[in-house]
Amino acid sequence: MSVGESLFGIHATALQLRSQRMSMLASNIANASTPGYKARDIDFNTALDARLARERGVISANPEAGMVWRRPTMPSLDGNTVELNTEQVAFAENAVAYSATLSFVQGKVNTITRALKGE
């Protein structure tokens, strides 16, 4: 068990994963008009389970678990699989989840800080 996991439960790992997903979604949005670009995403639950398993020492846990290629509902002629509306919604949802997880971690840090100060 890592120090982050012992203090924050799964939230430290979730925060890292949500940050990685945010970067991936931002990359998809930035490449919306790049011919042949293949949009990627992260299946959050699958990726979180795999990361937690690796942190607990399960060697067979796949580090790429949860990474998926986005399948467009309306394929484009240039081979680009980015659908801007889908990416923007996913980005917004992930940003809200990231913010909620960050607030939880900050609350935990504040509680620990107050306890150390004897408040």
Coordinates of N, CA, C and O in Angstrom, one line a residue:
M1 N 0.9 -1.2 0.0 CA 0.0 0.0 0.0 C 0.9 1.2 0.0 O 1.8 1.4 0.8
S2 N 0.6 2.1 -0.9 CA 1.4 3.3 -1.0 C 1.0 4.3 0.1 O -0.1 4.2 0.6
V3 N 1.8 5.3 0.3 CA 1.5 6.4 1.3 C 0.3 7.1 0.9 O -0.6 7.4 1.7
G4 N 0.2 7.5 -0.4 CA -1.0 8.2 -0.9 C -2.2 7.4 -0.7 O -3.3 7.9 -0.4
E5 N -2.2 6.1 -1.0 CA -3.4 5.2 -0.8 C -3.8 5.1 0.6 O -4.9 5.1 0.9
S6 N -2.8 5.0 1.5 CA -3.1 4.9 2.9 C -3.7 6.2 3.5 O -4.6 6.2 4.3
L7 N -3.3 7.4 3.0 CA -3.8 8.6 3.5 C -5.2 9.0 2.8 O -6.1 9.5 3.4
F8 N -5.2 8.8 1.5 CA -6.3 9.3 0.7 C -7.2 8.2 0.1 O -8.1 8.6 -0.7
G9 N -7.0 7.0 0.4 CA -7.7 5.9 -0.2 C -7.4 5.9 -1.7 O -6.3 6.1 -2.1
I10 N -8.5 5.7 -2.5 CA -8.3 5.6 -3.9 C -8.2 7.0 -4.6 O -8.0 7.1 -5.8
H11 N -8.5 8.0 -3.8 CA -8.6 9.4 -4.4 C -7.3 9.9 -5.0 O -7.4 10.6 -6.0
A12 N -6.2 9.6 -4.4 CA -4.9 10.0 -5.0 C -4.7 9.4 -6.4 O -4.4 10.1 -7.4
T13 N -5.0 8.1 -6.5 CA -4.9 7.4 -7.8 C -6.0 8.0 -8.8 O -5.7 8.2 -10.0
A14 N -7.2 8.2 -8.3 CA -8.2 8.7 -9.1 C -7.9 10.1 -9.7 O -8.2 10.4 -10.8
L15 N -7.3 10.9 -8.8 CA -6.9 12.2 -9.3 C -5.9 12.2 -10.4 O -6.0 12.9 -11.4
Q16 N -4.9 11.3 -10.3 CA -3.9 11.1 -11.3 C -4.5 10.7 -12.6 O -4.2 11.2 -13.7
L17 N -5.4 9.7 -12.5 CA -6.1 9.1 -13.7 C -7.0 10.2 -14.3 O -7.0 10.3 -15.6
R18 N -7.7 10.9 -13.6 CA -8.6 12.0 -14.1 C -7.8 13.1 -14.8 O -8.2 13.6 -15.9
S19 N -6.6 13.4 -14.3 CA -5.7 14.3 -14.9 C -5.2 13.8 -16.3 O -5.2 14.5 -17.3
Q20 N -4.8 12.5 -16.3 CA -4.4 11.9 -17.5 C -5.5 11.9 -18.6 O -5.3 12.2 -19.7
R21 N -6.7 11.6 -18.1 CA -7.9 11.6 -19.0 C -8.1 13.0 -19.6 O -8.4 13.1 -20.8
M22 N -8.0 14.0 -18.7 CA -8.2 15.4 -19.2 C -7.2 15.7 -20.3 O -7.6 16.3 -21.3
S23 N -6.0 15.3 -20.1 CA -5.0 15.6 -21.1 C -5.3 14.9 -22.5 O -5.2 15.4 -23.5
M24 N -5.8 13.6 -22.3 CA -6.1 12.9 -23.5 C -7.3 13.5 -24.2 O -7.3 13.6 -25.5
L25 N -8.3 13.9 -23.5 CA -9.5 14.5 -24.1 C -9.1 15.9 -24.8 O -9.6 16.2 -25.8
A26 N -8.3 16.6 -24.1 CA -7.8 17.9 -24.7 C -7.0 17.7 -26.0 O -7.2 18.4 -26.9
S27 N -6.3 16.6 -26.0 CA -5.5 16.3 -27.2 C -6.5 15.9 -28.3 O -6.3 16.3 -29.5
N28 N -7.6 15.2 -28.0 CA -8.6 14.8 -29.0 C -9.2 16.1 -29.6 O -9.4 16.3 -30.8
I29 N -9.6 17.0 -28.7 CA -10.2 18.3 -29.1 C -9.3 19.1 -30.0 O -9.7 19.6 -31.0
A30 N -8.0 19.1 -29.6 CA -7.0 19.9 -30.4 C -6.8 19.3 -31.7 O -6.4 20.0 -32.7
N31 N -7.0 18.0 -31.9 CA -6.8 17.4 -33.2 C -8.1 17.1 -33.9 O -8.2 16.2 -34.8
A32 N -9.2 17.8 -33.6 CA -10.5 17.6 -34.2 C -10.5 17.7 -35.8 O -11.2 17.1 -36.4
S33 N -9.5 18.5 -36.3 CA -9.5 18.7 -37.7 C -8.2 18.0 -38.4 O -7.9 18.3 -39.5
T34 N -7.5 17.2 -37.6 CA -6.3 16.5 -38.2 C -6.8 15.3 -38.9 O -7.3 14.4 -38.3
P35 N -6.5 15.2 -40.2 CA -6.9 14.0 -41.0 C -6.2 12.8 -40.4 O -5.0 12.8 -40.1
G36 N -7.0 11.7 -40.3 CA -6.5 10.4 -39.8 C -6.3 10.3 -38.3 O -5.9 9.2 -37.8
Y37 N -6.6 11.4 -37.6 CA -6.3 11.3 -36.1 C -7.4 10.4 -35.5 O -8.6 10.5 -35.8
K38 N -6.9 9.5 -34.6 CA -7.8 8.5 -33.9 C -7.9 9.0 -32.5 O -7.0 9.0 -31.7
A39 N -9.2 9.3 -32.1 CA -9.5 9.8 -30.7 C -9.4 8.6 -29.7 O -9.8 7.5 -30.0
R40 N -8.8 8.9 -28.6 CA -8.6 7.9 -27.5 C -9.3 8.5 -26.3 O -9.5 9.6 -26.1
D41 N -9.6 7.5 -25.4 CA -10.3 7.9 -24.1 C -9.8 6.8 -23.1 O -9.1 5.9 -23.4
I42 N -10.2 7.1 -21.9 CA -9.9 6.2 -20.8 C -11.2 5.7 -20.2 O -12.1 6.5 -19.8
D43 N -11.4 4.4 -20.1 CA -12.5 3.8 -19.3 C -12.1 3.9 -17.9 O -11.3 3.2 -17.4
F44 N -12.6 4.9 -17.2 CA -12.1 5.3 -15.9 C -12.2 4.1 -14.9 O -11.2 3.9 -14.2
N45 N -13.3 3.4 -14.8 CA -13.4 2.3 -13.8 C -12.4 1.2 -14.1 O -11.8 0.7 -13.2
T46 N -12.3 0.8 -15.3 CA -11.3 -0.2 -15.7 C -9.9 0.2 -15.4 O -9.1 -0.6 -14.8
A47 N -9.5 1.4 -15.8 CA -8.2 1.9 -15.5 C -7.9 2.1 -14.0 O -6.8 1.7 -13.6
L48 N -8.9 2.5 -13.3 CA -8.7 2.7 -11.8 C -8.5 1.3 -11.2 O -7.5 1.2 -10.4
D49 N -9.3 0.3 -11.5 CA -9.1 -1.0 -11.0 C -7.7 -1.6 -11.3 O -7.0 -2.1 -10.4
A50 N -7.2 -1.3 -12.5 CA -5.9 -1.8 -12.9 C -4.8 -1.1 -12.2 O -3.8 -1.7 -11.7
R51 N -4.9 0.2 -12.0 CA -3.9 1.0 -11.3 C -3.8 0.5 -9.8 O -2.8 0.4 -9.2
L52 N -5.0 0.4 -9.2 CA -5.0 0.0 -7.8 C -4.4 -1.4 -7.6 O -3.7 -1.7 -6.7
A53 N -4.7 -2.3 -8.6 CA -4.1 -3.7 -8.5 C -2.6 -3.6 -8.7 O -1.9 -4.3 -7.9
R54 N -2.1 -2.8 -9.5 CA -0.6 -2.6 -9.7 C 0.0 -2.1 -8.4 O 1.0 -2.5 -8.0
E55 N -0.7 -1.1 -7.8 CA -0.2 -0.5 -6.5 C -0.2 -1.5 -5.4 O 0.7 -1.4 -4.5
R56 N -1.0 -2.5 -5.5 CA -1.1 -3.6 -4.5 C -0.1 -4.7 -4.8 O -0.1 -5.7 -4.1
G57 N 0.6 -4.6 -5.9 CA 1.6 -5.6 -6.3 C 1.1 -6.7 -7.2 O 1.8 -7.7 -7.4
V58 N 0.0 -6.5 -7.9 CA -0.5 -7.5 -8.8 C 0.3 -7.3 -10.1 O 0.0 -6.3 -10.9
I59 N 1.3 -8.1 -10.4 CA 2.2 -7.9 -11.5 C 1.5 -8.1 -12.8 O 1.8 -7.4 -13.8
S60 N 0.4 -8.9 -12.9 CA -0.3 -9.1 -14.2 C -1.2 -8.0 -14.6 O -1.8 -8.0 -15.6
A61 N -1.3 -7.0 -13.7 CA -2.2 -5.9 -14.0 C -1.7 -5.1 -15.2 O -0.5 -4.7 -15.2
N62 N -2.5 -4.9 -16.3 CA -2.1 -4.3 -17.5 C -2.0 -2.7 -17.3 O -3.0 -2.1 -17.0
P63 N -0.8 -2.1 -17.5 CA -0.8 -0.7 -17.3 C -1.6 0.1 -18.3 O -1.9 1.3 -18.1
E64 N -1.9 -0.5 -19.5 CA -2.7 0.2 -20.5 C -4.2 -0.2 -20.4 O -5.0 0.2 -21.2
A65 N -4.6 -0.9 -19.3 CA -6.0 -1.2 -19.1 C -6.9 0.1 -19.0 O -6.5 1.0 -18.4
G66 N -8.0 0.0 -19.7 CA -8.9 1.2 -19.7 C -8.7 2.1 -20.8 O -9.5 3.0 -21.1
M67 N -7.5 2.0 -21.6 CA -7.3 2.9 -22.7 C -8.1 2.3 -23.9 O -8.0 1.2 -24.2
V68 N -8.9 3.2 -24.4 CA -9.8 2.8 -25.5 C -9.7 3.8 -26.7 O -9.5 4.9 -26.5
W69 N -10.0 3.2 -27.9 CA -10.1 4.1 -29.1 C -11.5 4.5 -29.2 O -12.4 3.6 -29.1
R70 N -11.8 5.7 -29.5 CA -13.2 6.2 -29.6 C -13.8 5.7 -30.9 O -13.1 5.8 -32.0
R71 N -15.0 5.2 -30.9 CA -15.7 4.8 -32.1 C -16.7 5.9 -32.5 O -17.6 6.1 -31.7
P72 N -16.5 6.5 -33.6 CA -17.4 7.6 -34.0 C -18.8 7.1 -34.4 O -18.9 6.0 -34.9
T73 N -19.8 7.9 -34.1 CA -21.2 7.6 -34.6 C -21.3 8.0 -36.0 O -22.1 7.3 -36.7
M74 N -20.6 9.0 -36.4 CA -20.6 9.4 -37.8 C -19.2 9.5 -38.3 O -18.5 10.5 -38.2
P75 N -18.7 8.4 -39.0 CA -17.3 8.4 -39.4 C -17.1 9.5 -40.5 O -17.9 9.8 -41.3
S76 N -15.9 10.2 -40.4 CA -15.5 11.2 -41.3 C -14.8 10.6 -42.5 O -14.2 9.6 -42.4
L77 N -14.8 11.4 -43.6 CA -14.2 10.9 -44.8 C -12.7 10.9 -44.7 O -12.0 10.1 -45.4
D78 N -12.1 11.8 -43.8 CA -10.6 11.8 -43.7 C -10.1 10.9 -42.7 O -8.9 10.9 -42.4
G79 N -10.9 10.0 -42.1 CA -10.4 9.0 -41.1 C -10.3 9.5 -39.7 O -9.9 8.8 -38.8
N80 N -10.6 10.8 -39.5 CA -10.5 11.4 -38.1 C -11.7 10.9 -37.3 O -12.9 10.9 -37.8
T81 N -11.5 10.4 -36.1 CA -12.6 9.8 -35.3 C -13.0 10.7 -34.2 O -13.8 10.3 -33.3
V82 N -12.5 12.0 -34.2 CA -12.9 12.9 -33.1 C -14.3 13.5 -33.5 O -14.5 14.0 -34.6
E83 N -15.2 13.4 -32.5 CA -16.5 14.1 -32.6 C -16.5 15.2 -31.5 O -16.6 14.8 -30.4
L84 N -16.4 16.4 -32.0 CA -16.2 17.5 -31.1 C -17.2 17.6 -29.9 O -16.8 17.8 -28.8
N85 N -18.4 17.4 -30.2 CA -19.5 17.5 -29.2 C -19.2 16.4 -28.1 O -19.3 16.6 -26.9
T86 N -18.9 15.2 -28.5 CA -18.7 14.1 -27.6 C -17.5 14.4 -26.7 O -17.5 14.1 -25.5
E87 N -16.4 14.9 -27.4 CA -15.2 15.2 -26.6 C -15.4 16.3 -25.6 O -15.0 16.2 -24.5
Q88 N -16.2 17.3 -26.0 CA -16.4 18.4 -25.1 C -17.3 18.0 -23.9 O -17.0 18.4 -22.8
V89 N -18.3 17.2 -24.1 CA -19.1 16.7 -23.0 C -18.2 15.8 -22.1 O -18.3 16.0 -20.9
A90 N -17.4 14.9 -22.6 CA -16.6 14.1 -21.8 C -15.6 14.9 -21.0 O -15.3 14.6 -19.9
F91 N -15.0 15.9 -21.7 CA -14.1 16.8 -21.0 C -14.8 17.5 -19.8 O -14.2 17.6 -18.7
A92 N -16.0 18.1 -20.0 CA -16.7 18.8 -19.0 C -17.0 17.8 -17.8 O -16.8 18.2 -16.6
E93 N -17.5 16.6 -18.1 CA -17.8 15.7 -17.1 C -16.6 15.3 -16.3 O -16.6 15.2 -15.1
N94 N -15.5 15.1 -17.0 CA -14.2 14.7 -16.3 C -13.7 15.9 -15.5 O -13.2 15.6 -14.4
A95 N -13.9 17.1 -15.9 CA -13.5 18.3 -15.2 C -14.2 18.4 -13.8 O -13.6 18.7 -12.8
V96 N -15.5 18.1 -13.9 CA -16.3 18.1 -12.7 C -15.9 17.0 -11.7 O -15.7 17.3 -10.5
A97 N -15.7 15.8 -12.2 CA -15.2 14.7 -11.4 C -13.8 15.0 -10.8 O -13.6 14.7 -9.6
Y98 N -12.9 15.6 -11.6 CA -11.6 16.0 -11.1 C -11.7 17.0 -10.0 O -11.1 16.8 -9.0
S99 N -12.6 18.0 -10.2 CA -12.7 19.0 -9.2 C -13.3 18.4 -7.9 O -12.8 18.8 -6.8
A100 N -14.2 17.5 -8.0 CA -14.8 16.9 -6.8 C -13.8 16.0 -6.1 O -13.6 16.1 -4.8
T101 N -13.0 15.3 -6.8 CA -11.9 14.5 -6.2 C -10.9 15.4 -5.6 O -10.4 15.1 -4.4
L102 N -10.5 16.4 -6.2 CA -9.5 17.4 -5.7 C -10.1 18.0 -4.4 O -9.3 18.1 -3.4
S103 N -11.3 18.4 -4.3 CA -11.9 18.9 -3.1 C -11.9 17.9 -2.0 O -11.6 18.3 -0.8
F104 N -12.1 16.7 -2.3 CA -12.0 15.6 -1.2 C -10.6 15.5 -0.7 O -10.4 15.5 0.5
V105 N -9.6 15.5 -1.6 CA -8.2 15.4 -1.2 C -7.8 16.6 -0.4 O -7.2 16.5 0.7
Q106 N -8.2 17.8 -0.8 CA -7.9 19.0 -0.1 C -8.6 19.0 1.3 O -7.9 19.5 2.3
G107 N -9.8 18.5 1.4 CA -10.4 18.4 2.7 C -9.7 17.5 3.6 O -9.5 17.8 4.8
K108 N -9.2 16.4 3.1 CA -8.4 15.4 3.9 C -7.1 16.1 4.4 O -6.7 15.9 5.5
V109 N -6.5 16.8 3.5 CA -5.2 17.5 3.9 C -5.5 18.5 5.0 O -4.7 18.6 5.9
N110 N -6.6 19.3 4.8 CA -6.9 20.3 5.8 C -7.2 19.6 7.2 O -6.8 20.1 8.2
T111 N -7.9 18.5 7.2 CA -8.2 17.7 8.4 C -6.9 17.3 9.1 O -6.7 17.4 10.3
I112 N -5.9 16.7 8.3 CA -4.7 16.3 8.8 C -3.9 17.4 9.4 O -3.3 17.4 10.4
T113 N -3.9 18.6 8.6 CA -3.1 19.8 9.1 C -3.7 20.3 10.4 O -2.9 20.6 11.3
R114 N -5.0 20.3 10.5 CA -5.6 20.8 11.8 C -5.3 19.8 12.9 O -5.0 20.2 14.0
A115 N -5.3 18.5 12.6 CA -4.9 17.5 13.7 C -3.5 17.7 14.1 O -3.2 17.6 15.3
L116 N -2.6 18.0 13.2 CA -1.2 18.1 13.6 C -1.0 19.4 14.4 O -0.1 19.5 15.2
K117 N -1.8 20.4 14.1 CA -1.7 21.7 14.8 C -2.4 21.6 16.2 O -2.2 22.5 17.0
G118 N -3.1 20.6 16.4 CA -3.9 20.4 17.7 C -5.1 21.2 17.7 O -5.6 21.5 18.8
E119 N -5.7 21.5 16.6 CA -7.0 22.3 16.6 C -8.2 21.4 16.8 O -8.3 20.3 16.5

